[in-house]
Amino acid sequence: HKMLSALVRLLAPILVHTCEEVWHALGVSDPQSVHLALWPEVDESWVDDALAARWERMISVRSEVLKSLEALRAAKVIGGSLEAEVTLYTEDEDLYNFLKPFEADLPTIFITSAASVVLGRSETAVQSADIPALYVEAAPSKFAKCKRCWNLRDTVGSDSGRSDLCRRCAQAVDNL
């Protein structure tokens, strides 16, 4: 409730009518309008410097991946980042131990169809200019495109009743 209340007040100048509707749906009566509410104050107990440092590091890695994806896009090898797969190589155990727990989330963070982390080095990977221990290899995916999530996955067509969906989307549709 606290986060939604703060978010609605922050977005009110941009999403005027939507935020007003949310404000009323929250049941807030004082003030009567989100546009009369005070700007939210920072709750220092929610500040997590370690979390911020981890995400800053992850954003740096993402920036290096985006450079590789842009090179593929410029060469017209891919049209969009979801058409690519990324492999991150490093011989630095600290960097590997940082990235490996995020491996399942990397496709979402990078907006690619697949991403993996390998301890080692590849001759075809490009060394990062800003993170010398990181080598990035981006390539077009060889898998079919899911009609629902648009990711190129090896599980597209694995569900007999849904040949144009990946396994994850087929399960989601079946649950609907």
mmCIF file of C-alpha atoms in Angstrom:
data_model
loop_
_atom_site.group_PDB
_atom_site.id
_atom_site.type_symbol
_atom_site.label_atom_id
_atom_site.label_comp_id
_atom_site.label_asym_id
_atom_site.label_seq_id
_atom_site.Cartn_x
_atom_site.Cartn_y
_atom_site.Cartn_z
ATOM 1 C CA HIS A 1 0.000 0.000 0.000
ATOM 2 C CA LYS A 2 2.851 2.371 0.843
ATOM 3 C CA MET A 3 4.617 1.691 -2.449
ATOM 4 C CA LEU A 4 1.438 2.103 -4.494
ATOM 5 C CA SER A 5 0.550 5.308 -2.675
ATOM 6 C CA ALA A 6 4.010 6.741 -3.357
ATOM 7 C CA LEU A 7 4.027 5.582 -6.981
ATOM 8 C CA VAL A 8 0.607 7.080 -7.676
ATOM 9 C CA ARG A 9 1.722 10.445 -6.271
ATOM 10 C CA LEU A 10 4.918 10.361 -8.349
ATOM 11 C CA LEU A 11 3.087 9.488 -11.563
ATOM 12 C CA ALA A 12 0.132 11.852 -11.026
ATOM 13 C CA PRO A 13 1.623 14.724 -13.086
ATOM 14 C CA ILE A 14 2.082 12.342 -16.031
ATOM 15 C CA LEU A 15 -0.899 9.981 -15.796
ATOM 16 C CA VAL A 16 -3.381 12.493 -14.481
ATOM 17 C CA HIS A 17 -6.682 10.642 -14.808
ATOM 18 C CA THR A 18 -5.365 7.130 -14.187
ATOM 19 C CA CYS A 19 -3.635 8.151 -10.967
ATOM 20 C CA GLU A 20 -6.765 9.943 -9.778
ATOM 21 C CA GLU A 21 -8.760 6.748 -10.339
ATOM 22 C CA VAL A 22 -6.163 4.678 -8.477
ATOM 23 C CA TRP A 23 -6.154 7.199 -5.628
ATOM 24 C CA HIS A 24 -9.907 6.785 -5.208
ATOM 25 C CA ALA A 25 -9.655 2.996 -5.552
ATOM 26 C CA LEU A 26 -7.152 3.044 -2.680
ATOM 27 C CA GLY A 27 -9.893 4.546 -0.546
ATOM 28 C CA VAL A 28 -7.859 7.617 0.365
ATOM 29 C CA SER A 29 -10.135 10.466 1.400
ATOM 30 C CA ASP A 30 -7.614 12.956 2.761
ATOM 31 C CA PRO A 31 -6.721 14.714 0.580
ATOM 32 C CA GLN A 32 -9.613 14.213 -1.814
ATOM 33 C CA SER A 33 -7.379 14.215 -4.886
ATOM 34 C CA VAL A 34 -3.954 12.736 -5.586
ATOM 35 C CA HIS A 35 -3.099 16.127 -7.045
ATOM 36 C CA LEU A 36 -3.500 17.704 -3.609
ATOM 37 C CA ALA A 37 -1.344 15.087 -1.888
ATOM 38 C CA LEU A 38 2.171 15.896 -0.727
ATOM 39 C CA TRP A 39 5.158 14.408 -2.524
ATOM 40 C CA PRO A 40 6.167 11.104 -0.857
ATOM 41 C CA GLU A 41 9.046 11.153 1.602
ATOM 42 C CA VAL A 42 11.920 8.663 1.329
ATOM 43 C CA ASP A 43 11.737 5.950 3.963
ATOM 44 C CA GLU A 44 15.414 5.455 4.828
ATOM 45 C CA SER A 45 14.704 1.980 6.231
ATOM 46 C CA TRP A 46 14.025 0.817 2.655
ATOM 47 C CA VAL A 47 17.369 2.017 1.300
ATOM 48 C CA ASP A 48 19.578 -0.971 0.479
ATOM 49 C CA ASP A 49 23.030 0.117 -0.672
ATOM 50 C CA ALA A 50 24.157 -3.464 -1.350
ATOM 51 C CA LEU A 51 21.158 -4.054 -3.624
ATOM 52 C CA ALA A 52 21.810 -0.771 -5.434
ATOM 53 C CA ALA A 53 25.463 -1.748 -5.953
ATOM 54 C CA ARG A 54 24.474 -5.164 -7.365
ATOM 55 C CA TRP A 55 22.047 -3.575 -9.840
ATOM 56 C CA GLU A 56 24.574 -0.938 -10.824
ATOM 57 C CA ARG A 57 27.009 -3.729 -11.651
ATOM 58 C CA MET A 58 24.306 -5.630 -13.556
ATOM 59 C CA ILE A 59 23.397 -2.515 -15.541
ATOM 60 C CA SER A 60 27.073 -2.171 -16.527
ATOM 61 C CA VAL A 61 27.046 -5.756 -17.812
ATOM 62 C CA ARG A 62 23.758 -5.083 -19.632
ATOM 63 C CA SER A 63 25.319 -2.043 -21.335
ATOM 64 C CA GLU A 64 28.088 -4.254 -22.715
ATOM 65 C CA VAL A 65 25.549 -6.800 -23.964
ATOM 66 C CA LEU A 66 23.555 -4.030 -25.647
ATOM 67 C CA LYS A 67 26.670 -2.943 -27.550
ATOM 68 C CA SER A 68 27.022 -6.453 -28.976
ATOM 69 C CA LEU A 69 23.334 -6.611 -29.846
ATOM 70 C CA GLU A 70 23.522 -3.238 -31.565
ATOM 71 C CA ALA A 71 26.418 -4.477 -33.685
ATOM 72 C CA LEU A 72 24.268 -7.425 -34.834
ATOM 73 C CA ARG A 73 21.356 -5.107 -35.516
ATOM 74 C CA ALA A 74 23.536 -2.685 -37.510
ATOM 75 C CA ALA A 75 24.844 -5.602 -39.581
ATOM 76 C CA LYS A 76 21.203 -6.637 -40.185
ATOM 77 C CA VAL A 77 21.873 -10.068 -38.658
ATOM 78 C CA ILE A 78 18.976 -9.580 -36.230
ATOM 79 C CA GLY A 79 16.004 -7.259 -36.285
ATOM 80 C CA GLY A 80 15.462 -7.009 -32.558
ATOM 81 C CA SER A 81 17.153 -8.172 -29.390
ATOM 82 C CA LEU A 82 14.627 -10.994 -28.842
ATOM 83 C CA GLU A 83 16.061 -12.638 -31.966
ATOM 84 C CA ALA A 84 19.430 -13.048 -30.229
ATOM 85 C CA GLU A 85 21.124 -15.349 -27.760
ATOM 86 C CA VAL A 86 23.922 -14.090 -25.535
ATOM 87 C CA THR A 87 26.740 -15.964 -23.853
ATOM 88 C CA LEU A 88 28.845 -14.208 -21.237
ATOM 89 C CA TYR A 89 32.349 -15.549 -20.716
ATOM 90 C CA THR A 90 34.696 -14.695 -17.885
ATOM 91 C CA GLU A 91 37.751 -16.192 -16.266
ATOM 92 C CA ASP A 92 37.226 -13.943 -13.230
ATOM 93 C CA GLU A 93 35.597 -16.085 -10.527
ATOM 94 C CA ASP A 94 34.194 -13.039 -8.730
ATOM 95 C CA LEU A 95 32.378 -11.880 -11.871
ATOM 96 C CA TYR A 96 31.243 -15.430 -12.645
ATOM 97 C CA ASN A 97 29.906 -15.890 -9.085
ATOM 98 C CA PHE A 98 28.089 -12.571 -9.424
ATOM 99 C CA LEU A 99 26.461 -13.416 -12.789
ATOM 100 C CA LYS A 100 25.707 -17.140 -12.408
ATOM 101 C CA PRO A 101 22.867 -16.771 -9.846
ATOM 102 C CA PHE A 102 21.148 -14.325 -12.239
ATOM 103 C CA GLU A 103 21.468 -16.659 -15.240
ATOM 104 C CA ALA A 104 17.758 -17.557 -15.379
ATOM 105 C CA ASP A 105 16.848 -13.852 -15.290
ATOM 106 C CA LEU A 106 19.435 -12.621 -17.798
ATOM 107 C CA PRO A 107 17.193 -13.036 -20.872
ATOM 108 C CA THR A 108 14.663 -10.744 -19.208
ATOM 109 C CA ILE A 109 17.323 -8.247 -18.115
ATOM 110 C CA PHE A 110 18.947 -8.186 -21.567
ATOM 111 C CA ILE A 111 15.649 -8.582 -23.481
ATOM 112 C CA THR A 112 17.014 -11.541 -25.412
ATOM 113 C CA SER A 113 15.616 -15.013 -26.044
ATOM 114 C CA ALA A 114 18.428 -16.761 -24.187
ATOM 115 C CA ALA A 115 21.487 -15.957 -22.110
ATOM 116 C CA SER A 116 24.109 -18.050 -20.370
ATOM 117 C CA VAL A 117 27.196 -17.536 -18.238
ATOM 118 C CA VAL A 118 30.353 -19.579 -18.789
ATOM 119 C CA LEU A 119 33.471 -19.721 -16.648
ATOM 120 C CA GLY A 120 36.171 -19.589 -19.294
ATOM 121 C CA ARG A 121 36.864 -17.781 -22.511
ATOM 122 C CA SER A 122 35.855 -17.981 -26.138
ATOM 123 C CA GLU A 123 37.946 -16.872 -29.094
ATOM 124 C CA THR A 124 34.830 -15.552 -30.858
ATOM 125 C CA ALA A 125 33.543 -13.476 -27.932
ATOM 126 C CA VAL A 126 34.218 -9.744 -27.813
ATOM 127 C CA GLN A 127 36.076 -8.375 -24.813
ATOM 128 C CA SER A 128 34.276 -5.601 -22.981
ATOM 129 C CA ALA A 129 35.986 -2.221 -22.984
ATOM 130 C CA ASP A 130 34.546 -1.193 -19.621
ATOM 131 C CA ILE A 131 34.662 -4.597 -17.874
ATOM 132 C CA PRO A 132 37.928 -6.193 -19.080
ATOM 133 C CA ALA A 133 37.154 -9.565 -17.466
ATOM 134 C CA LEU A 134 33.902 -9.881 -19.440
ATOM 135 C CA TYR A 135 33.624 -11.347 -22.936
ATOM 136 C CA VAL A 136 30.291 -11.135 -24.743
ATOM 137 C CA GLU A 137 29.164 -13.348 -27.585
ATOM 138 C CA ALA A 138 25.856 -12.464 -29.214
ATOM 139 C CA ALA A 139 24.416 -14.501 -32.043
ATOM 140 C CA PRO A 140 21.082 -14.920 -33.783
ATOM 141 C CA SER A 141 18.926 -17.609 -32.239
ATOM 142 C CA LYS A 142 18.428 -20.771 -34.260
ATOM 143 C CA PHE A 143 15.044 -21.545 -32.708
ATOM 144 C CA ALA A 144 11.498 -20.797 -33.818
ATOM 145 C CA LYS A 145 9.590 -17.761 -32.576
ATOM 146 C CA CYS A 146 6.762 -18.202 -30.086
ATOM 147 C CA LYS A 147 3.632 -16.435 -31.325
ATOM 148 C CA ARG A 148 2.670 -15.359 -27.792
ATOM 149 C CA CYS A 149 5.868 -14.137 -26.072
ATOM 150 C CA TRP A 150 7.918 -13.573 -29.269
ATOM 151 C CA ASN A 151 10.935 -15.318 -27.763
ATOM 152 C CA LEU A 152 12.850 -17.736 -29.938
ATOM 153 C CA ARG A 153 12.961 -20.932 -27.881
ATOM 154 C CA ASP A 154 13.836 -24.559 -28.346
ATOM 155 C CA THR A 155 10.469 -25.562 -26.853
ATOM 156 C CA VAL A 156 8.334 -23.920 -29.581
ATOM 157 C CA GLY A 157 6.120 -26.644 -30.973
ATOM 158 C CA SER A 158 6.888 -29.136 -28.193
ATOM 159 C CA ASP A 159 3.252 -29.060 -27.031
ATOM 160 C CA SER A 160 1.276 -31.174 -29.500
ATOM 161 C CA GLY A 161 -1.837 -29.004 -29.356
ATOM 162 C CA ARG A 162 -0.034 -25.700 -29.675
ATOM 163 C CA SER A 163 2.603 -25.902 -32.388
ATOM 164 C CA ASP A 164 3.224 -22.149 -32.506
ATOM 165 C CA LEU A 165 3.819 -21.655 -28.752
ATOM 166 C CA CYS A 166 6.754 -22.364 -26.463
ATOM 167 C CA ARG A 167 6.195 -24.727 -23.546
ATOM 168 C CA ARG A 168 5.894 -21.857 -21.046
ATOM 169 C CA CYS A 169 3.218 -20.055 -23.080
ATOM 170 C CA ALA A 170 1.358 -23.287 -23.867
ATOM 171 C CA GLN A 171 1.100 -23.984 -20.135
ATOM 172 C CA ALA A 172 -0.080 -20.419 -19.487
ATOM 173 C CA VAL A 173 -2.757 -20.666 -22.176
ATOM 174 C CA ASP A 174 -3.870 -24.050 -20.869
ATOM 175 C CA ASN A 175 -4.202 -22.579 -17.365
ATOM 176 C CA LEU A 176 -6.493 -19.862 -18.696
#
